[in-house]
Amino acid sequence: MAESNRKQAEIPASAEMINNPVGTACGFAIQLNRCLMFFTPGVPSEFKVMVEQEILPRLRQRFTLPDPPVCLRMTTFGRSESELAQSLNPLTLPPGVVMGYRSSMPIIELKLTGPADQRDAMLALWPEVRKVAGDSLIFEGTEGLPAQIARCLQERQLSLTLSEQFTGGLLALQLSRAGAPLLASEVVPAQEETLAQAARWAAERRINHFAGLALAVSGQENDHLNVALATRTAPSRCG
C-alpha cells in the first residue's frame, strides 16, 4: 500500500473491517448498543459493490429482510409531468403503492413503486398507466432508449449511418455504446440547411454507404431543428 494510502487502513480498534473489492479504502462496521453501523468510502461505484457483496449478507445473517420493492418504469416523450399526473391521479393505486415522476423535459419517466406483495396488483394496473401514456410512450423498463434502438436494428437486420450537426456525435456515441450496427457516421460543422436538403442528404448517404437507414440531424436555426430519416423506400422527414 502506498504511503499516501495508509491512512485508509486506520479504523477503530473494536471495528470489523469491511472489504472493498473494487478500491483501496476499506469500510468498517461498529455495533453501538443495539445499533449496527456501517461505514464505507464515498465513491458511489465502490459503495454499491460493498453494499451488495459485504453489507447486505451481514444484515441477512442477523435479520429477516423484506423482499425488495417492485418498481415498474416507462419513459414518455413530449407530454408534461403535470399533464400526465392529471390523467393518472384518478387511478386507484394498491395499498402502499405510489406513482412517481422523473422529469427531464421532453422526457418523463413514470415509476409505479410498491411492496413485493403487491406485484400482481401493480401488474394488473400497469396497462392503465400504459393507456394514459398513449403515443407518448417510447419504451418500458430501465434499458434506455439507445439500447432499445440497437436491439430493434439488430432484430430487423438494419444498419444505420448518421450525419450529425446539432447533436455533435452524441447519437453515434450512445448508439455505439449500446452495440448498434453503425456505418460510417460523421459529425459536420453546423450550416444553414433546409428540411428538403437534409432529407436529400440522408437519402444519398444511405445509398453511398449501403446502409439500411440514414439519419441526418441539421444545425439549430431560429429554435428549429431539421431531422431526416432515409429508409429503403422513401426518406422520412420531420421538422
mmCIF file of C-alpha atoms in Angstrom:
data_model
loop_
_atom_site.group_PDB
_atom_site.id
_atom_site.type_symbol
_atom_site.label_atom_id
_atom_site.label_comp_id
_atom_site.label_asym_id
_atom_site.label_seq_id
_atom_site.Cartn_x
_atom_site.Cartn_y
_atom_site.Cartn_z
ATOM 1 C CA MET A 1 0.000 0.000 0.000
ATOM 2 C CA ALA A 2 1.351 3.416 -0.923
ATOM 3 C CA GLU A 3 2.329 5.656 1.976
ATOM 4 C CA SER A 4 -0.316 8.199 0.974
ATOM 5 C CA ASN A 5 -2.996 5.495 1.249
ATOM 6 C CA ARG A 6 -2.007 4.090 4.645
ATOM 7 C CA LYS A 7 -4.464 6.308 6.476
ATOM 8 C CA GLN A 8 -7.247 4.439 4.658
ATOM 9 C CA ALA A 9 -6.357 1.386 6.779
ATOM 10 C CA GLU A 10 -6.907 3.229 10.063
ATOM 11 C CA ILE A 11 -10.159 2.000 11.578
ATOM 12 C CA PRO A 12 -11.396 1.871 15.202
ATOM 13 C CA ALA A 13 -9.807 -0.924 17.245
ATOM 14 C CA SER A 14 -13.150 -2.561 18.024
ATOM 15 C CA ALA A 15 -14.455 -2.347 14.453
ATOM 16 C CA GLU A 16 -14.915 -5.138 11.939
ATOM 17 C CA MET A 17 -13.213 -4.437 8.626
ATOM 18 C CA ILE A 18 -15.487 -4.426 5.556
ATOM 19 C CA ASN A 19 -13.672 -5.495 2.401
ATOM 20 C CA ASN A 20 -13.738 -3.216 -0.637
ATOM 21 C CA PRO A 21 -13.399 -5.474 -3.715
ATOM 22 C CA VAL A 22 -13.088 -2.556 -6.160
ATOM 23 C CA GLY A 23 -10.997 0.040 -4.309
ATOM 24 C CA THR A 24 -8.177 0.591 -1.833
ATOM 25 C CA ALA A 25 -10.177 2.179 1.006
ATOM 26 C CA CYS A 26 -11.813 -0.429 3.224
ATOM 27 C CA GLY A 27 -15.009 0.051 5.175
ATOM 28 C CA PHE A 28 -15.793 -0.974 8.723
ATOM 29 C CA ALA A 29 -18.705 -1.895 10.972
ATOM 30 C CA ILE A 30 -19.293 -0.994 14.613
ATOM 31 C CA GLN A 31 -22.088 -2.021 16.952
ATOM 32 C CA LEU A 32 -23.200 0.661 19.381
ATOM 33 C CA ASN A 33 -25.718 -0.706 21.866
ATOM 34 C CA ARG A 34 -28.439 -2.186 19.628
ATOM 35 C CA CYS A 35 -27.399 -0.250 16.534
ATOM 36 C CA LEU A 36 -25.167 -1.785 13.858
ATOM 37 C CA MET A 37 -23.379 0.938 11.877
ATOM 38 C CA PHE A 38 -21.543 0.544 8.576
ATOM 39 C CA PHE A 39 -19.020 2.996 7.151
ATOM 40 C CA THR A 40 -17.950 2.918 3.502
ATOM 41 C CA PRO A 41 -15.957 5.059 1.054
ATOM 42 C CA GLY A 42 -17.956 7.787 -0.636
ATOM 43 C CA VAL A 43 -17.313 6.664 -4.215
ATOM 44 C CA PRO A 44 -20.753 5.510 -5.478
ATOM 45 C CA SER A 45 -19.424 2.586 -7.541
ATOM 46 C CA GLU A 46 -17.429 1.262 -4.563
ATOM 47 C CA PHE A 47 -20.316 1.843 -2.154
ATOM 48 C CA LYS A 48 -22.737 -0.110 -4.344
ATOM 49 C CA VAL A 49 -20.467 -3.154 -4.613
ATOM 50 C CA MET A 50 -19.749 -3.144 -0.879
ATOM 51 C CA VAL A 51 -23.432 -2.936 -0.018
ATOM 52 C CA GLU A 52 -24.327 -5.816 -2.337
ATOM 53 C CA GLN A 53 -21.378 -8.107 -1.562
ATOM 54 C CA GLU A 54 -20.448 -7.276 2.030
ATOM 55 C CA ILE A 55 -23.107 -5.363 3.954
ATOM 56 C CA LEU A 56 -26.372 -6.983 2.855
ATOM 57 C CA PRO A 57 -25.075 -10.540 3.508
ATOM 58 C CA ARG A 58 -24.173 -9.488 7.069
ATOM 59 C CA LEU A 59 -27.609 -7.971 7.580
ATOM 60 C CA ARG A 60 -29.306 -11.112 6.250
ATOM 61 C CA GLN A 61 -27.407 -13.188 8.798
ATOM 62 C CA ARG A 62 -28.759 -11.069 11.647
ATOM 63 C CA PHE A 63 -32.190 -10.001 10.452
ATOM 64 C CA THR A 64 -35.068 -11.097 8.271
ATOM 65 C CA LEU A 65 -35.019 -8.562 5.467
ATOM 66 C CA PRO A 66 -38.150 -7.771 3.459
ATOM 67 C CA ASP A 67 -38.247 -8.528 -0.236
ATOM 68 C CA PRO A 68 -37.026 -5.579 -2.313
ATOM 69 C CA PRO A 69 -39.779 -3.272 -3.570
ATOM 70 C CA VAL A 70 -41.183 -3.617 -7.069
ATOM 71 C CA CYS A 71 -40.671 -0.722 -9.480
ATOM 72 C CA LEU A 72 -42.327 -0.660 -12.895
ATOM 73 C CA ARG A 73 -40.986 2.021 -15.231
ATOM 74 C CA MET A 74 -41.907 3.558 -18.539
ATOM 75 C CA THR A 75 -40.454 6.547 -20.366
ATOM 76 C CA THR A 76 -42.545 9.033 -22.314
ATOM 77 C CA PHE A 77 -41.688 11.837 -24.702
ATOM 78 C CA GLY A 78 -43.393 15.152 -25.397
ATOM 79 C CA ARG A 79 -46.014 15.393 -22.636
ATOM 80 C CA SER A 80 -45.533 17.429 -19.474
ATOM 81 C CA GLU A 81 -45.392 15.947 -15.992
ATOM 82 C CA SER A 82 -48.474 17.906 -14.915
ATOM 83 C CA GLU A 83 -50.464 16.670 -17.909
ATOM 84 C CA LEU A 84 -49.570 13.045 -17.214
ATOM 85 C CA ALA A 85 -50.218 13.436 -13.483
ATOM 86 C CA GLN A 86 -53.653 14.915 -14.116
ATOM 87 C CA SER A 87 -54.581 11.855 -16.179
ATOM 88 C CA LEU A 88 -53.036 9.336 -13.766
ATOM 89 C CA ASN A 89 -54.288 10.781 -10.471
ATOM 90 C CA PRO A 90 -57.794 9.254 -10.830
ATOM 91 C CA LEU A 91 -56.312 5.724 -10.892
ATOM 92 C CA THR A 92 -56.847 3.735 -7.697
ATOM 93 C CA LEU A 93 -53.455 2.510 -6.513
ATOM 94 C CA PRO A 94 -52.997 -0.678 -4.459
ATOM 95 C CA PRO A 95 -52.084 -0.248 -0.758
ATOM 96 C CA GLY A 96 -48.555 1.035 -0.285
ATOM 97 C CA VAL A 97 -48.075 1.747 -3.996
ATOM 98 C CA VAL A 98 -47.097 5.211 -5.251
ATOM 99 C CA MET A 99 -46.812 6.782 -8.695
ATOM 100 C CA GLY A 100 -43.621 8.761 -9.205
ATOM 101 C CA TYR A 101 -42.311 11.053 -11.923
ATOM 102 C CA ARG A 102 -38.775 11.905 -13.011
ATOM 103 C CA SER A 103 -38.739 14.836 -15.365
ATOM 104 C CA SER A 104 -36.094 15.931 -17.849
ATOM 105 C CA MET A 105 -38.255 17.591 -20.480
ATOM 106 C CA PRO A 106 -39.251 16.490 -23.003
ATOM 107 C CA ILE A 107 -38.573 13.092 -21.341
ATOM 108 C CA ILE A 108 -40.756 11.994 -18.411
ATOM 109 C CA GLU A 109 -40.163 8.693 -16.604
ATOM 110 C CA LEU A 110 -43.197 7.175 -14.865
ATOM 111 C CA LYS A 111 -42.485 4.869 -11.918
ATOM 112 C CA LEU A 112 -45.018 2.683 -10.140
ATOM 113 C CA THR A 113 -43.347 1.578 -6.896
ATOM 114 C CA GLY A 114 -44.687 -0.644 -4.162
ATOM 115 C CA PRO A 115 -44.062 -3.599 -1.828
ATOM 116 C CA ALA A 116 -43.305 -7.002 -3.301
ATOM 117 C CA ASP A 117 -46.604 -8.461 -2.085
ATOM 118 C CA GLN A 118 -48.447 -6.000 -4.354
ATOM 119 C CA ARG A 119 -46.658 -7.111 -7.538
ATOM 120 C CA ASP A 120 -49.718 -8.805 -9.063
ATOM 121 C CA ALA A 121 -51.944 -5.803 -8.346
ATOM 122 C CA MET A 122 -49.340 -3.464 -9.823
ATOM 123 C CA LEU A 123 -49.019 -5.572 -12.978
ATOM 124 C CA ALA A 124 -52.810 -5.531 -13.303
ATOM 125 C CA LEU A 125 -52.810 -1.725 -13.051
ATOM 126 C CA TRP A 126 -49.868 -1.216 -15.418
ATOM 127 C CA PRO A 127 -51.934 -1.466 -18.650
ATOM 128 C CA GLU A 128 -53.990 1.501 -17.417
ATOM 129 C CA VAL A 129 -50.809 3.528 -16.972
ATOM 130 C CA ARG A 130 -49.696 2.462 -20.442
ATOM 131 C CA LYS A 131 -53.067 3.544 -21.831
ATOM 132 C CA VAL A 132 -52.692 7.007 -20.299
ATOM 133 C CA ALA A 133 -49.188 7.352 -21.749
ATOM 134 C CA GLY A 134 -50.583 6.511 -25.191
ATOM 135 C CA ASP A 135 -48.494 7.541 -28.171
ATOM 136 C CA SER A 136 -46.040 9.402 -25.923
ATOM 137 C CA LEU A 137 -44.665 6.067 -24.624
ATOM 138 C CA ILE A 138 -41.232 5.346 -26.113
ATOM 139 C CA PHE A 139 -40.064 2.373 -24.014
ATOM 140 C CA GLU A 140 -40.578 0.448 -20.785
ATOM 141 C CA GLY A 141 -38.051 -0.770 -18.241
ATOM 142 C CA THR A 142 -34.584 0.544 -17.439
ATOM 143 C CA GLU A 143 -32.721 -0.498 -20.571
ATOM 144 C CA GLY A 144 -32.662 3.003 -22.057
ATOM 145 C CA LEU A 145 -33.535 4.337 -25.486
ATOM 146 C CA PRO A 146 -30.140 3.688 -27.173
ATOM 147 C CA ALA A 147 -30.267 0.012 -26.177
ATOM 148 C CA GLN A 148 -33.865 -0.243 -27.373
ATOM 149 C CA ILE A 149 -32.935 1.229 -30.759
ATOM 150 C CA ALA A 150 -29.871 -1.005 -31.043
ATOM 151 C CA ARG A 151 -31.939 -4.119 -30.374
ATOM 152 C CA CYS A 152 -34.622 -3.095 -32.885
ATOM 153 C CA LEU A 153 -31.981 -2.525 -35.566
ATOM 154 C CA GLN A 154 -30.389 -5.893 -34.852
ATOM 155 C CA GLU A 155 -33.723 -7.724 -34.891
ATOM 156 C CA ARG A 156 -34.566 -6.191 -38.274
ATOM 157 C CA GLN A 157 -31.009 -6.701 -39.556
ATOM 158 C CA LEU A 158 -30.697 -3.000 -40.379
ATOM 159 C CA SER A 159 -27.550 -0.900 -40.308
ATOM 160 C CA LEU A 160 -27.553 2.848 -39.640
ATOM 161 C CA THR A 161 -25.364 5.712 -40.798
ATOM 162 C CA LEU A 162 -25.513 9.105 -39.074
ATOM 163 C CA SER A 163 -24.698 12.651 -40.129
ATOM 164 C CA GLU A 164 -24.819 14.975 -37.110
ATOM 165 C CA GLN A 165 -24.610 18.730 -36.772
ATOM 166 C CA PHE A 166 -26.638 19.852 -33.748
ATOM 167 C CA THR A 167 -26.037 16.641 -31.749
ATOM 168 C CA GLY A 168 -22.281 16.755 -32.392
ATOM 169 C CA GLY A 169 -21.692 12.991 -32.355
ATOM 170 C CA LEU A 170 -23.780 12.282 -29.251
ATOM 171 C CA LEU A 171 -26.157 9.975 -31.120
ATOM 172 C CA ALA A 172 -23.296 7.952 -32.568
ATOM 173 C CA LEU A 173 -21.614 7.712 -29.162
ATOM 174 C CA GLN A 174 -24.699 6.486 -27.310
ATOM 175 C CA LEU A 175 -25.775 4.068 -30.034
ATOM 176 C CA SER A 176 -22.251 2.706 -30.421
ATOM 177 C CA ARG A 177 -22.004 2.047 -26.691
ATOM 178 C CA ALA A 178 -25.322 0.190 -26.911
ATOM 179 C CA GLY A 179 -23.985 -2.035 -29.686
ATOM 180 C CA ALA A 180 -25.997 -0.591 -32.571
ATOM 181 C CA PRO A 181 -24.865 -1.584 -36.096
ATOM 182 C CA LEU A 182 -23.467 1.788 -37.245
ATOM 183 C CA LEU A 183 -21.765 2.514 -40.559
ATOM 184 C CA ALA A 184 -19.502 5.485 -41.383
ATOM 185 C CA SER A 185 -21.125 8.077 -39.135
ATOM 186 C CA GLU A 186 -19.892 11.670 -39.270
ATOM 187 C CA VAL A 187 -20.028 14.992 -37.444
ATOM 188 C CA VAL A 188 -20.112 18.063 -39.696
ATOM 189 C CA PRO A 189 -19.996 21.798 -38.879
ATOM 190 C CA ALA A 190 -23.356 23.499 -38.414
ATOM 191 C CA GLN A 191 -24.656 25.145 -41.565
ATOM 192 C CA GLU A 192 -27.890 26.514 -42.940
ATOM 193 C CA GLU A 193 -29.852 23.620 -44.332
ATOM 194 C CA THR A 194 -33.483 23.246 -45.345
ATOM 195 C CA LEU A 195 -35.553 20.214 -44.465
ATOM 196 C CA ALA A 196 -35.545 19.156 -48.117
ATOM 197 C CA GLN A 197 -31.744 19.368 -48.214
ATOM 198 C CA ALA A 198 -31.427 17.279 -45.041
ATOM 199 C CA ALA A 199 -33.770 14.653 -46.487
ATOM 200 C CA ARG A 200 -31.856 14.532 -49.760
ATOM 201 C CA TRP A 201 -28.536 14.237 -47.951
ATOM 202 C CA ALA A 202 -29.866 11.385 -45.781
ATOM 203 C CA ALA A 203 -31.115 9.518 -48.856
ATOM 204 C CA GLU A 204 -27.787 9.916 -50.663
ATOM 205 C CA ARG A 205 -25.826 8.878 -47.588
ATOM 206 C CA ARG A 206 -27.857 5.702 -47.146
ATOM 207 C CA ILE A 207 -27.172 4.658 -50.727
ATOM 208 C CA ASN A 208 -23.485 5.611 -50.691
ATOM 209 C CA HIS A 209 -22.783 3.626 -47.527
ATOM 210 C CA PHE A 210 -25.056 0.655 -48.346
ATOM 211 C CA ALA A 211 -26.942 1.209 -45.089
ATOM 212 C CA GLY A 212 -30.449 0.159 -44.206
ATOM 213 C CA LEU A 213 -31.159 3.562 -42.646
ATOM 214 C CA ALA A 214 -29.563 7.002 -42.687
ATOM 215 C CA LEU A 215 -30.307 9.771 -40.200
ATOM 216 C CA ALA A 216 -29.316 13.400 -40.793
ATOM 217 C CA VAL A 217 -29.546 15.967 -37.977
ATOM 218 C CA SER A 218 -29.123 19.575 -39.131
ATOM 219 C CA GLY A 219 -27.890 22.554 -37.144
ATOM 220 C CA GLN A 220 -30.285 24.575 -34.991
ATOM 221 C CA GLU A 221 -31.700 27.662 -36.686
ATOM 222 C CA ASN A 222 -34.223 30.040 -35.067
ATOM 223 C CA ASP A 223 -35.219 27.427 -32.468
ATOM 224 C CA HIS A 224 -35.898 24.969 -35.277
ATOM 225 C CA LEU A 225 -34.165 21.676 -35.936
ATOM 226 C CA ASN A 226 -34.488 19.556 -39.074
ATOM 227 C CA VAL A 227 -34.178 15.779 -38.811
ATOM 228 C CA ALA A 228 -34.397 13.451 -41.817
ATOM 229 C CA LEU A 229 -34.503 9.652 -41.829
ATOM 230 C CA ALA A 230 -33.918 7.801 -45.095
ATOM 231 C CA THR A 231 -35.151 4.217 -45.369
ATOM 232 C CA ARG A 232 -35.024 1.623 -48.111
ATOM 233 C CA THR A 233 -38.265 3.010 -49.560
ATOM 234 C CA ALA A 234 -38.520 6.793 -49.284
ATOM 235 C CA PRO A 235 -36.973 9.393 -46.961
ATOM 236 C CA SER A 236 -38.939 10.260 -43.827
ATOM 237 C CA ARG A 237 -38.822 13.867 -42.670
ATOM 238 C CA CYS A 238 -39.790 15.723 -39.517
ATOM 239 C CA GLY A 239 -39.040 19.308 -38.642
#
